Coordinates of C-alpha atoms in Angstrom, one line a residue:
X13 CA -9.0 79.6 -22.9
X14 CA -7.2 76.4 -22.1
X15 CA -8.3 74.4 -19.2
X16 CA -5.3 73.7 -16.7
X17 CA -4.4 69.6 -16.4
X18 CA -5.3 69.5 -13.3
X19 CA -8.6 71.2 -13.6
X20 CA -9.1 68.6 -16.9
X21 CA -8.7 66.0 -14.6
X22 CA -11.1 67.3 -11.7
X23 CA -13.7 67.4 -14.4
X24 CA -13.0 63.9 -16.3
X25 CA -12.8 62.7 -12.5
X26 CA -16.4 62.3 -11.8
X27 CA -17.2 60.4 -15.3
X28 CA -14.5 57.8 -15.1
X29 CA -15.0 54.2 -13.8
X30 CA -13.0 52.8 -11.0
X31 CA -10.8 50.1 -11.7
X32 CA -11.8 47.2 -11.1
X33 CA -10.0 44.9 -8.5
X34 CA -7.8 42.7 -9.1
X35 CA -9.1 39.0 -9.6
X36 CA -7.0 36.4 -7.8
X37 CA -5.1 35.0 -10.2
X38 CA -6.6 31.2 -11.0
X39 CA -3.1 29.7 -12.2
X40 CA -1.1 28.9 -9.3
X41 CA -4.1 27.7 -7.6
X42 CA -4.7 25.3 -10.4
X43 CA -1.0 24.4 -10.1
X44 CA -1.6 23.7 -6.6
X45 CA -4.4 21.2 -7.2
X46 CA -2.9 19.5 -10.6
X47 CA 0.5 18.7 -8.8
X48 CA -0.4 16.8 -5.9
X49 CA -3.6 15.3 -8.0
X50 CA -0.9 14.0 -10.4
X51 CA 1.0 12.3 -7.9
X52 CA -1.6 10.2 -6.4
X53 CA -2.3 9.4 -9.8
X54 CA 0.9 8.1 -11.2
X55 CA 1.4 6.5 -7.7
X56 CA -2.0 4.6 -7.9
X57 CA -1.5 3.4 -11.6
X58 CA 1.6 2.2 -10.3
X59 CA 1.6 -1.4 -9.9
X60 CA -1.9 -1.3 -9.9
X61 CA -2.5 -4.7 -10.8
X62 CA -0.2 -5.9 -7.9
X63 CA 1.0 -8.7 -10.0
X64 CA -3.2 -10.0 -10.7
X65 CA -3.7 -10.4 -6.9
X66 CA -7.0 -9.7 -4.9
X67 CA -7.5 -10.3 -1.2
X68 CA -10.6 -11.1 0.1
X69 CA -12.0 -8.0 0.7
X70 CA -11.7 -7.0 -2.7
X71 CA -13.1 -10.5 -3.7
X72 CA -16.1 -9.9 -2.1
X73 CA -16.4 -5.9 -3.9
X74 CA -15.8 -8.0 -7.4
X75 CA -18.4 -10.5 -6.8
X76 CA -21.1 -8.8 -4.9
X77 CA -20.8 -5.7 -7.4
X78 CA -21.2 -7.9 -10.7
X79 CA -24.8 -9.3 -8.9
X80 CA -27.9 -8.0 -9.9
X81 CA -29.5 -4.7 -8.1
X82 CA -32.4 -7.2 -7.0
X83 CA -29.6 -9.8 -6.0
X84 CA -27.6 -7.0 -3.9
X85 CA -30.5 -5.6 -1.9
X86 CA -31.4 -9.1 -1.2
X87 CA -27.8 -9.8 0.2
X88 CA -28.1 -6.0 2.2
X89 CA -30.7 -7.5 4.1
X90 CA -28.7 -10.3 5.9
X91 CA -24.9 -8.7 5.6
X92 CA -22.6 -5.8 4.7
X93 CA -25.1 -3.3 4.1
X94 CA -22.4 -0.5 5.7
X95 CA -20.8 -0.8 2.4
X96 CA -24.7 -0.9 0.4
X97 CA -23.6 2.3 -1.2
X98 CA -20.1 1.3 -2.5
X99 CA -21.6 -1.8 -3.9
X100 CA -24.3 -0.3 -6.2
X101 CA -21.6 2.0 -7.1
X102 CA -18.8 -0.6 -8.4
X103 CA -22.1 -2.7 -9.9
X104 CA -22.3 0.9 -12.1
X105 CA -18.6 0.6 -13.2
X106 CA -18.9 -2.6 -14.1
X107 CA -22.1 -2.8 -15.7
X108 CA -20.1 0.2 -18.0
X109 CA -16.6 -1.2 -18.0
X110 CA -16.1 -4.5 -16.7
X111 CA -12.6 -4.4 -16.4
X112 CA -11.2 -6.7 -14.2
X113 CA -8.7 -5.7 -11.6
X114 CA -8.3 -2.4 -13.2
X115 CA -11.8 -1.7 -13.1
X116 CA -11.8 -2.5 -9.4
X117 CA -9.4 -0.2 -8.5
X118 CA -9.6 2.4 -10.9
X119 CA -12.1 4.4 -8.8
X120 CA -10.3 4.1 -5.6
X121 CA -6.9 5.6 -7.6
X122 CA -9.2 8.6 -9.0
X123 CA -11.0 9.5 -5.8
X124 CA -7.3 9.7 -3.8
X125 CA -6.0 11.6 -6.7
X126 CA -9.4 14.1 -6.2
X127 CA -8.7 13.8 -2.1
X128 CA -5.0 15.3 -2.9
X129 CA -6.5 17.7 -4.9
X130 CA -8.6 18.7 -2.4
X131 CA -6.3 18.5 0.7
X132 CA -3.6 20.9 -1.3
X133 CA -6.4 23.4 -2.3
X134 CA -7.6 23.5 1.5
X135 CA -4.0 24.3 2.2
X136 CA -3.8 27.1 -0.2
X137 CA -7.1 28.5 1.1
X138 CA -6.1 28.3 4.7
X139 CA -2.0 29.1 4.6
X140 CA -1.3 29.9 0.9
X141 CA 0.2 28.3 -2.2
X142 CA 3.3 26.8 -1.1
X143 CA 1.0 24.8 2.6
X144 CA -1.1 23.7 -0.3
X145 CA 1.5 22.2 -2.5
X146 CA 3.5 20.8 0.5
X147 CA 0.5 19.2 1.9
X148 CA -1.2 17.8 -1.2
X149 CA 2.1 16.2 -1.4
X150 CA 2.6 14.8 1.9
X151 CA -1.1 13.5 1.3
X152 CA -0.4 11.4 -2.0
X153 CA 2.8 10.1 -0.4
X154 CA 1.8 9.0 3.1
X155 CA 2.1 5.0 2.8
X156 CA -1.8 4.5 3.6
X157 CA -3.2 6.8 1.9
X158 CA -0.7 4.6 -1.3
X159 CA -2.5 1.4 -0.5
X160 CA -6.1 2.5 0.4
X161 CA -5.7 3.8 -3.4
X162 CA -5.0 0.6 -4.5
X163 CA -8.1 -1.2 -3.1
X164 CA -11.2 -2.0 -4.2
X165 CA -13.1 -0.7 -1.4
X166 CA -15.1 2.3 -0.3
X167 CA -12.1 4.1 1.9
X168 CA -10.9 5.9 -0.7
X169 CA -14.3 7.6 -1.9
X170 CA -15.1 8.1 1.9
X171 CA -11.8 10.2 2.3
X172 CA -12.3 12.5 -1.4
X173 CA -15.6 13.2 -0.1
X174 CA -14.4 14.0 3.5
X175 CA -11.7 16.4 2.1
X176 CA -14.7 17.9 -0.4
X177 CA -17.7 18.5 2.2
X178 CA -14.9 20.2 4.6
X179 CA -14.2 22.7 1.5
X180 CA -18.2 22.7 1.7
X181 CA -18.0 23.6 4.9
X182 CA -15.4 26.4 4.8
X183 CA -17.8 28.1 1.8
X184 CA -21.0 27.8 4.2
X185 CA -18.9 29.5 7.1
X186 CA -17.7 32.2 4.8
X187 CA -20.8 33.3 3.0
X188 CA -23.7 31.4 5.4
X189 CA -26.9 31.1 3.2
X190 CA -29.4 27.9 3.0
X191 CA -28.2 26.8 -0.1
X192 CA -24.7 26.5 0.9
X193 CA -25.1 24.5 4.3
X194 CA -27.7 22.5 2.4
X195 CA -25.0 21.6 0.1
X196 CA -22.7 20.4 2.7
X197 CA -25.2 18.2 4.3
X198 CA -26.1 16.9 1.0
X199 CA -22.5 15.7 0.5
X200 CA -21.6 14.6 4.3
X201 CA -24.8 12.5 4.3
X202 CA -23.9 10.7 0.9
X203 CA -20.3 10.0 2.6
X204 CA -21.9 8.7 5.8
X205 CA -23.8 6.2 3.5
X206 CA -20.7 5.1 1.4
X207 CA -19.3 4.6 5.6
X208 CA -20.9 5.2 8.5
X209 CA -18.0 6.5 10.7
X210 CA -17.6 9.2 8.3
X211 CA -20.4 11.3 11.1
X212 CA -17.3 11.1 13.1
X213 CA -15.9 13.7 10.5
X214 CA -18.8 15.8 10.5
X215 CA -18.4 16.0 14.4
X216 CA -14.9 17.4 13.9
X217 CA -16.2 19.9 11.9
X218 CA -18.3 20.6 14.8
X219 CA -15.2 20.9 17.4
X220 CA -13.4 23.3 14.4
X221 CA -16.4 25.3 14.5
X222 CA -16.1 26.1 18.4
X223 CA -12.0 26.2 18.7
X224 CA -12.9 28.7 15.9
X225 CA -15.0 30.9 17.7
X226 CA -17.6 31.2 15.1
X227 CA -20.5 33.3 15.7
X228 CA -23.2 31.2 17.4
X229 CA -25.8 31.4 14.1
X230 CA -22.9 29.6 12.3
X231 CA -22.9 27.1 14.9
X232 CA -26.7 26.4 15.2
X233 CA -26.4 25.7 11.1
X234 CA -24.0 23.5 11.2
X235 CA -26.0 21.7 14.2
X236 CA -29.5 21.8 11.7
X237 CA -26.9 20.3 9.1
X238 CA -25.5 18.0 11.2
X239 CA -29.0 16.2 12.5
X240 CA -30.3 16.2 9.0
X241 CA -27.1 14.0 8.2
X242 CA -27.6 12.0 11.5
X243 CA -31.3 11.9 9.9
X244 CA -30.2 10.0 6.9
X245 CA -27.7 8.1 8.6
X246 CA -29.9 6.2 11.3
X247 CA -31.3 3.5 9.5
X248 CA -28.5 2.7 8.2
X249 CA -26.6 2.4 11.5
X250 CA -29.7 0.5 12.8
X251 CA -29.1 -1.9 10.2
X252 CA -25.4 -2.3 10.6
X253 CA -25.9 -2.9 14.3
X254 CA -27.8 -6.2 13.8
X255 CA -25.0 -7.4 11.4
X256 CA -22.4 -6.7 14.1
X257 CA -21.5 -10.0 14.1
X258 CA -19.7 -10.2 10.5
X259 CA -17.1 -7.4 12.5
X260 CA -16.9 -9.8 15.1
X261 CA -13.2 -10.6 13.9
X262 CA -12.1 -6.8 15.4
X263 CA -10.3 -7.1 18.7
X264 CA -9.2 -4.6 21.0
X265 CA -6.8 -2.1 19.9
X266 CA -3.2 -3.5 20.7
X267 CA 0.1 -2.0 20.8
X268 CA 0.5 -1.7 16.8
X269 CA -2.3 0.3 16.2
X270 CA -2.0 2.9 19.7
X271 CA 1.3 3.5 18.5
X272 CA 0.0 4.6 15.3
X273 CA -1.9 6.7 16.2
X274 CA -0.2 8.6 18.9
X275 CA 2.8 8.7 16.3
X276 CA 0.5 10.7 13.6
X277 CA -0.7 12.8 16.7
X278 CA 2.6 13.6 17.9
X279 CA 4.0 14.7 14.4
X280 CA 0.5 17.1 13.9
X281 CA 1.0 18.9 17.1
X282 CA 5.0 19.2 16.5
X283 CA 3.9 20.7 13.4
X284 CA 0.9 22.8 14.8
X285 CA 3.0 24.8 17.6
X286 CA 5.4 26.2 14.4
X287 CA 4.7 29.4 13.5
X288 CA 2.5 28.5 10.8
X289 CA 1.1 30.8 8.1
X290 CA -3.0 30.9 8.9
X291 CA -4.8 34.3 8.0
X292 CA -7.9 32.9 7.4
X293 CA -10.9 33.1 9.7
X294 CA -10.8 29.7 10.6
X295 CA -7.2 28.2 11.2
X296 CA -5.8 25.5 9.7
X297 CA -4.8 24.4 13.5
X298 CA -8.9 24.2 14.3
X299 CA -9.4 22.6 10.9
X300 CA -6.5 20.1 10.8
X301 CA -6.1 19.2 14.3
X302 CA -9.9 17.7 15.2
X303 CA -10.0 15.8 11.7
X304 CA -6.6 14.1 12.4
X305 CA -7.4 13.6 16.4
X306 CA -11.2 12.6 17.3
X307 CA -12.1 10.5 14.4
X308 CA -9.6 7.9 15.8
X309 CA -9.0 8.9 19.3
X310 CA -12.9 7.9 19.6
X311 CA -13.2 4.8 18.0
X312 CA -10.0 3.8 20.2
X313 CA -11.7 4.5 23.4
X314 CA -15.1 2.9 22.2
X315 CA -12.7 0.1 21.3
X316 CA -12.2 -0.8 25.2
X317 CA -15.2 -1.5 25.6
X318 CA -16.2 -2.7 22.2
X319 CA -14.4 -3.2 19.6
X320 CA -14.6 -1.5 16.2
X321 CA -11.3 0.2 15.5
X322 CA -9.5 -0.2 12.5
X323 CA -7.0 2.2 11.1
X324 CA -8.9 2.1 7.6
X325 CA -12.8 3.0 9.2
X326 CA -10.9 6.7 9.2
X327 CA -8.5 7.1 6.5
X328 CA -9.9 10.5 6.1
X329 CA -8.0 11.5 9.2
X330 CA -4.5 11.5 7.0
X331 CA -6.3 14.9 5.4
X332 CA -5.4 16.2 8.9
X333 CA -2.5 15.1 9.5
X334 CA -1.1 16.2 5.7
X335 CA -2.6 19.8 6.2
X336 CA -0.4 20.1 9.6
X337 CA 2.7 18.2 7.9
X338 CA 2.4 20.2 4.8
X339 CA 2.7 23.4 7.2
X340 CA 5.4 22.5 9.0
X341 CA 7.2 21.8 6.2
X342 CA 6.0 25.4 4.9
X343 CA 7.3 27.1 8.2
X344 CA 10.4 25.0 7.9
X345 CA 11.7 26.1 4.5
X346 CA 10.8 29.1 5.4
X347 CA 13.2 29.5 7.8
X348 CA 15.9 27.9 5.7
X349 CA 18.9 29.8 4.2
X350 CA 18.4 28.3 1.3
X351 CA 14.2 27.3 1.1
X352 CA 14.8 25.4 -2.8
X353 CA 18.1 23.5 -1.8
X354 CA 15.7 22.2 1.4
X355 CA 13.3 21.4 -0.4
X356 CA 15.1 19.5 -2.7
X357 CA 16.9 17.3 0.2
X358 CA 13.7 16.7 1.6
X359 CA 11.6 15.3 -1.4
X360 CA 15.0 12.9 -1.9
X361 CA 14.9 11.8 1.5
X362 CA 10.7 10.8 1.0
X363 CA 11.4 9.2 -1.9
X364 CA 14.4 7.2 -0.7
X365 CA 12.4 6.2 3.0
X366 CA 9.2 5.6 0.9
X367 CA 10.5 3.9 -1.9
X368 CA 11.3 0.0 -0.4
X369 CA 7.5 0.1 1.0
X370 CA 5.9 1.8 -1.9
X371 CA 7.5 -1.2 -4.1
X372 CA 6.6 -3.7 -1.1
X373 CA 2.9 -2.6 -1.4
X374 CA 2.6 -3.4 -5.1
X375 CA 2.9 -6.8 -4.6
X376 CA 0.7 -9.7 -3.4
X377 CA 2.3 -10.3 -0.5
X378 CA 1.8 -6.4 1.3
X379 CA -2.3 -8.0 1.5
X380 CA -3.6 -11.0 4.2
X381 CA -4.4 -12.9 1.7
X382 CA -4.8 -14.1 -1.9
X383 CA -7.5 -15.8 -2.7
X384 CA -6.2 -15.7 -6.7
X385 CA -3.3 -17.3 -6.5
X386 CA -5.0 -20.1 -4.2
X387 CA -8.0 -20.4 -7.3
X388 CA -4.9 -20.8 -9.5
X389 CA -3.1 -23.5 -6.5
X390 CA -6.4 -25.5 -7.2
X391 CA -6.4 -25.7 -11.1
X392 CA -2.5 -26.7 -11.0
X393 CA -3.0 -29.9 -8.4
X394 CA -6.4 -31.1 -9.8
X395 CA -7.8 -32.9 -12.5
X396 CA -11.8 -32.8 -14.1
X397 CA -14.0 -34.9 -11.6
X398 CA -11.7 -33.8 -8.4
X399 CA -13.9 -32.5 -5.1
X400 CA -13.5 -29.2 -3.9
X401 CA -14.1 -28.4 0.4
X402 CA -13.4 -25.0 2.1
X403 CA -12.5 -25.3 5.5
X404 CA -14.2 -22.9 6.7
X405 CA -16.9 -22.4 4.2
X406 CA -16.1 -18.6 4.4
X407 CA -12.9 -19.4 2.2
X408 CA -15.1 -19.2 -0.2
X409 CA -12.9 -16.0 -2.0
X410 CA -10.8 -17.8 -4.4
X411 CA -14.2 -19.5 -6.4
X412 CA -16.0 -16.7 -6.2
X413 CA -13.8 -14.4 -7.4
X414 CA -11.9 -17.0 -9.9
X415 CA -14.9 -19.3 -11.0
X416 CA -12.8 -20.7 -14.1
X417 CA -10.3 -22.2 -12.6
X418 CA -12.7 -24.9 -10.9
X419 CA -14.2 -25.5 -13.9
X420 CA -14.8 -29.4 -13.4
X421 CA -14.9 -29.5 -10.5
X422 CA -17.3 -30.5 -7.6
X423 CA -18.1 -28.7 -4.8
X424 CA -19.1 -31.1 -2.1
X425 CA -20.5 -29.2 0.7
X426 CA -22.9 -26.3 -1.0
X427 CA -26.2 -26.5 -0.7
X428 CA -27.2 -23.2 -1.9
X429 CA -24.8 -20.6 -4.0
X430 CA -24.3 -17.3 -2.7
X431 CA -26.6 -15.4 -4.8
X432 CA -29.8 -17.2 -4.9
X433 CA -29.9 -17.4 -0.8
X434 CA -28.5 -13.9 -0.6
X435 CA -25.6 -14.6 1.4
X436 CA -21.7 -13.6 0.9
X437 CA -20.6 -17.3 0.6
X438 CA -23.6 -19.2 0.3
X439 CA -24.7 -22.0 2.7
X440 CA -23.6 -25.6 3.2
X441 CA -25.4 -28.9 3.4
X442 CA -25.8 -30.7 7.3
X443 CA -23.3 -32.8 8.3
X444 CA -24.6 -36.1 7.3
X445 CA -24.9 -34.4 3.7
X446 CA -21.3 -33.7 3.3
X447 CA -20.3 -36.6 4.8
X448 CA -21.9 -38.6 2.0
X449 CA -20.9 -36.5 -0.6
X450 CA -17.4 -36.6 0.9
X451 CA -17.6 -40.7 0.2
X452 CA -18.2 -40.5 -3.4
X453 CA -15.2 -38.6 -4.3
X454 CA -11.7 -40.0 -4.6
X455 CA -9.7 -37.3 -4.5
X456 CA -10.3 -33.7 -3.0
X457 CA -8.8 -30.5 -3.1
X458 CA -9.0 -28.4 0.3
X459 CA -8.6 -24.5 0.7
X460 CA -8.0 -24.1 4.1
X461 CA -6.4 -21.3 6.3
X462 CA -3.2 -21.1 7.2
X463 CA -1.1 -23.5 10.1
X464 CA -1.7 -21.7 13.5
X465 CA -5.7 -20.5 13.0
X466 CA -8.1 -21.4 15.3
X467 CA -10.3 -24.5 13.3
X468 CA -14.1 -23.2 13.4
X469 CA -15.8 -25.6 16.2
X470 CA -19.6 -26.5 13.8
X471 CA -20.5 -29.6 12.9
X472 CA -19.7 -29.6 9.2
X473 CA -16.3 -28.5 9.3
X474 CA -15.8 -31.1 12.3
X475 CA -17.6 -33.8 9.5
X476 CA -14.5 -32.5 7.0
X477 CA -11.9 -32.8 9.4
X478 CA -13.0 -36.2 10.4
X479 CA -13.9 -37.8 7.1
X480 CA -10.5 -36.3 5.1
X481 CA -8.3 -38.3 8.5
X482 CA -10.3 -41.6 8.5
X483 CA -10.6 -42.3 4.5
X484 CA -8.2 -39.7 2.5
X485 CA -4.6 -39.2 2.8
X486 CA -2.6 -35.8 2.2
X487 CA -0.8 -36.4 -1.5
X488 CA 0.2 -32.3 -2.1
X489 CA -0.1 -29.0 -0.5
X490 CA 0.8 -25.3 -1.8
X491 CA 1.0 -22.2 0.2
X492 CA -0.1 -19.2 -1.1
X493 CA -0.8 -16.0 0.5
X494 CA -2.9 -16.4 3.6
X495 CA -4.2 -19.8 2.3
X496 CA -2.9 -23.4 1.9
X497 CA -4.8 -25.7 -0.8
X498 CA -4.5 -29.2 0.2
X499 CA -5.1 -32.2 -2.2
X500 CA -6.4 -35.3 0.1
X501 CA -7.0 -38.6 -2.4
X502 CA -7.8 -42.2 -1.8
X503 CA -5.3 -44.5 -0.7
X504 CA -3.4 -45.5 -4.6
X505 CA -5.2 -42.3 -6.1
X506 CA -2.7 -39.6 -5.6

């Protein structure tokens, strides 16, 4: 007898497997990374020898990172130990590559590129593909986030690895096990160590967390993970707190950088009262809006009363402000008649409001100084047997980072080189020393700071002032970036 189809099926029912679900598909997320990844890349490649400039900051990565690991704890224990970390980190990539200027840079430019990445992909995870890709972008174009890639200095690292521990994060909230929060704290902990006010970070991930509504055992986690990275961090900031003095340069915030700020703030809460796209459990709103917002808005107000703001301690914060941006660009196009014909107008108005600065920051003169060109103002006004004074001894950049082109030349006022005493610039003889030394030379070349800085008031640099007006007279003088090289000589010896 024949067995009716639907009976057939009844039976076959109970032996066949379910289907399995669908796996989200891993392309257009991959899309969504590569894009944004690719242009922070091409834009840090760019240019990126900024026509074989360094300023001084990066002098000082370049020459402290190709020390010794003895020679760079030694210097950690009298100055810069905030950026310990980063230093033992470039005296890796040189010890494997020494590179130059390329080498110097080349991590920053990777670690934005990885930041983009990750900014897009917490876009896609909080508001979908198209908030990723428009915020990845946003994130690789923004004008700082350009330069910062360009440096060699730790503010790019600190922001990839802000962007990565917040994905961290957003795993640990979703599937809350030991391993997973330990992983975050891991990674915020290494970030606090490349810079300290990277915690700030972690503390926004603390108010996203309660605008979020999170059930309190996800809260007390992130509090355990939270003091194990404060754990980590405090000797660190006990450290840096008895170097305050080499930040003693920051004043109070002024008009320039409020402005800034409240400018970024203003365009991420335009962007966050849209109608934007966030299904997730935790918003981007509570993500994007404390990382863009207490970062800076703290180190401002701690600026009134002591200062330590500077637009570059939180970088990190531009994560925010893409994720917001990118959005409202989303919920924008959106609403568009035509979403592809916007889009297209808008990436040619970026590019044509971006384009003057981008070009402007590939070139020496977008930096405060150049301590390379003044190393190369030297070799072109002096001859073997010349002197060689910096006024103040910390212009000490453009030997330091350029030692061959004072080949021959004297140095008349070091006593001790920088890495034998474990200093940044090394020390200077007394008075009386240089002031002899001074005497035997007939001509000198002088690396001073530009017409209209304050002289420093110590007793050697008031022995160099005083010795170059009574017995030397002024034959040349170059300006270069942030610097003027002088050549003083002997009355007849010009």
């Amino acid at each position: 007898m024949a067995v009716p189809p639907a009976l057939d099926t009844a039976r076959a029912a109970p032996h066949t497997r379910p289907a399995p679900a669908p796996r989200p598909a891993r392309r257009p997320r991959a899309a969504v990374a590569l894009a944004p990844a690719g242009l922070a890349l091409a834009l840090g490649l760019w240019g990126i020898r900024r026509e074989n400039s360094m300023w001084r900051d990066e002098s000082t990565t370049y020459q402290v990172a190709h020390r010794g690991v003895a020679d760079i704890f030694h210097l950690l224990g009298e100055a810069d130990v905030a950026h310990g970390l980063y230093y033992l980190l470039m005296h890796g990539v040189f010890a494997l590559w020494d590179g130059g200027l390329l080498a110097l840079r080349l991590p920053s430019v990777l670690a934005m590129a990885a930041a983009a990445a990750g900014v897009a992909l917490l876009g896609h995870r909080l508001a979908g593909p198209r908030t990723g890709l428009a915020a990845g972008a946003v994130f690789a174009l923004a004008p700082a986030v350009q330069r910062y890639a360009q440096e060699g200095r730790s503010y790019a690292l600190v922001c990839a690895a802000v962007v990565w521990s917040t994905h961290l994060l957003l795993s640990a909230v979703a599937n809350p096990r030991g391993r997973a929060w330990a992983g975050y704290a891991a990674v915020a902990s290494v970030t606090c160590l490349l810079h300290e006010f990277a915690v700030l970070a972690v503390l926004a991930h603390g108010v996203t967390l309660l605008l979020a509504r999170v059930p309190a055992p996800i809260r007390w986690a992130w509090a355990r993970a939270a003091s194990a990275v404060a754990l980590v961090l405090a000797p660190l900031a006990i450290l840096s707190q008895q170097q305050a003095s080499l930040v003693g340069w920051i004043g109070r915030p002024g008009q320039t950088e409020l402005l800034g700020f409240l400018a970024l703030t203003a365009v991420g809460l335009g962007c966050a009262v849209l109608p934007l796209r966030t299904p997730a459990a935790i918003s981007l709103r509570t993500l994007a809006l404390p990382l863009l917002i207490l970062p800076a808005a703290t180190l401002l107000a701690v600026s009134f009363i002591h200062p330590i703001y500077v637009d570059r301690y939180v970088l990190y914060s531009y994560a925010g402000f893409a994720l917001l941006t990118g959005a409202g660009l989303e919920a924008a196009l959106r609403a568009a008649p035509h979403p592809r014909a916007g889009a297209a107008a808008l990436a040619a108005v970026a590019v044509a409001a971006l384009l003057p600065y981008s070009i402007e920051l590939r070139t020496p003169q977008s930096r405060l100084d150049d301590p390379m060109a003044a190393a190369r103002a030297v070799r072109e006004l002096t001859r073997p047997g010349d002197g060689v004074l910096f006024m103040p001894a910390r212009r000490r950049e453009p030997i330091m980072s350029s030692p061959g082109e004072f080949r021959g030349l004297k140095e008349l006022a070091l006593a001790q080189h920088a890495v034998p005493s474990g200093t940044l610039h090394g020390i200077e003889l007394s008075a009386p020393r240089i002031r002899a030394r001074m005497m035997t030379a007939e001509r000198i070349a002088v690396v001073t700071d530009p017409p209209g800085q304050r002289p420093d008031d110590t007793s050697q640099e008031r022995t160099k002032r005083e010795v170059l007006a009574q017995h030397f007279r002024r034959c040349a003088e170059r300006e270069v970036r942030g610097m003027v090289v002088l050549l003083y000589a002997r009355p007849g010896k010009c």
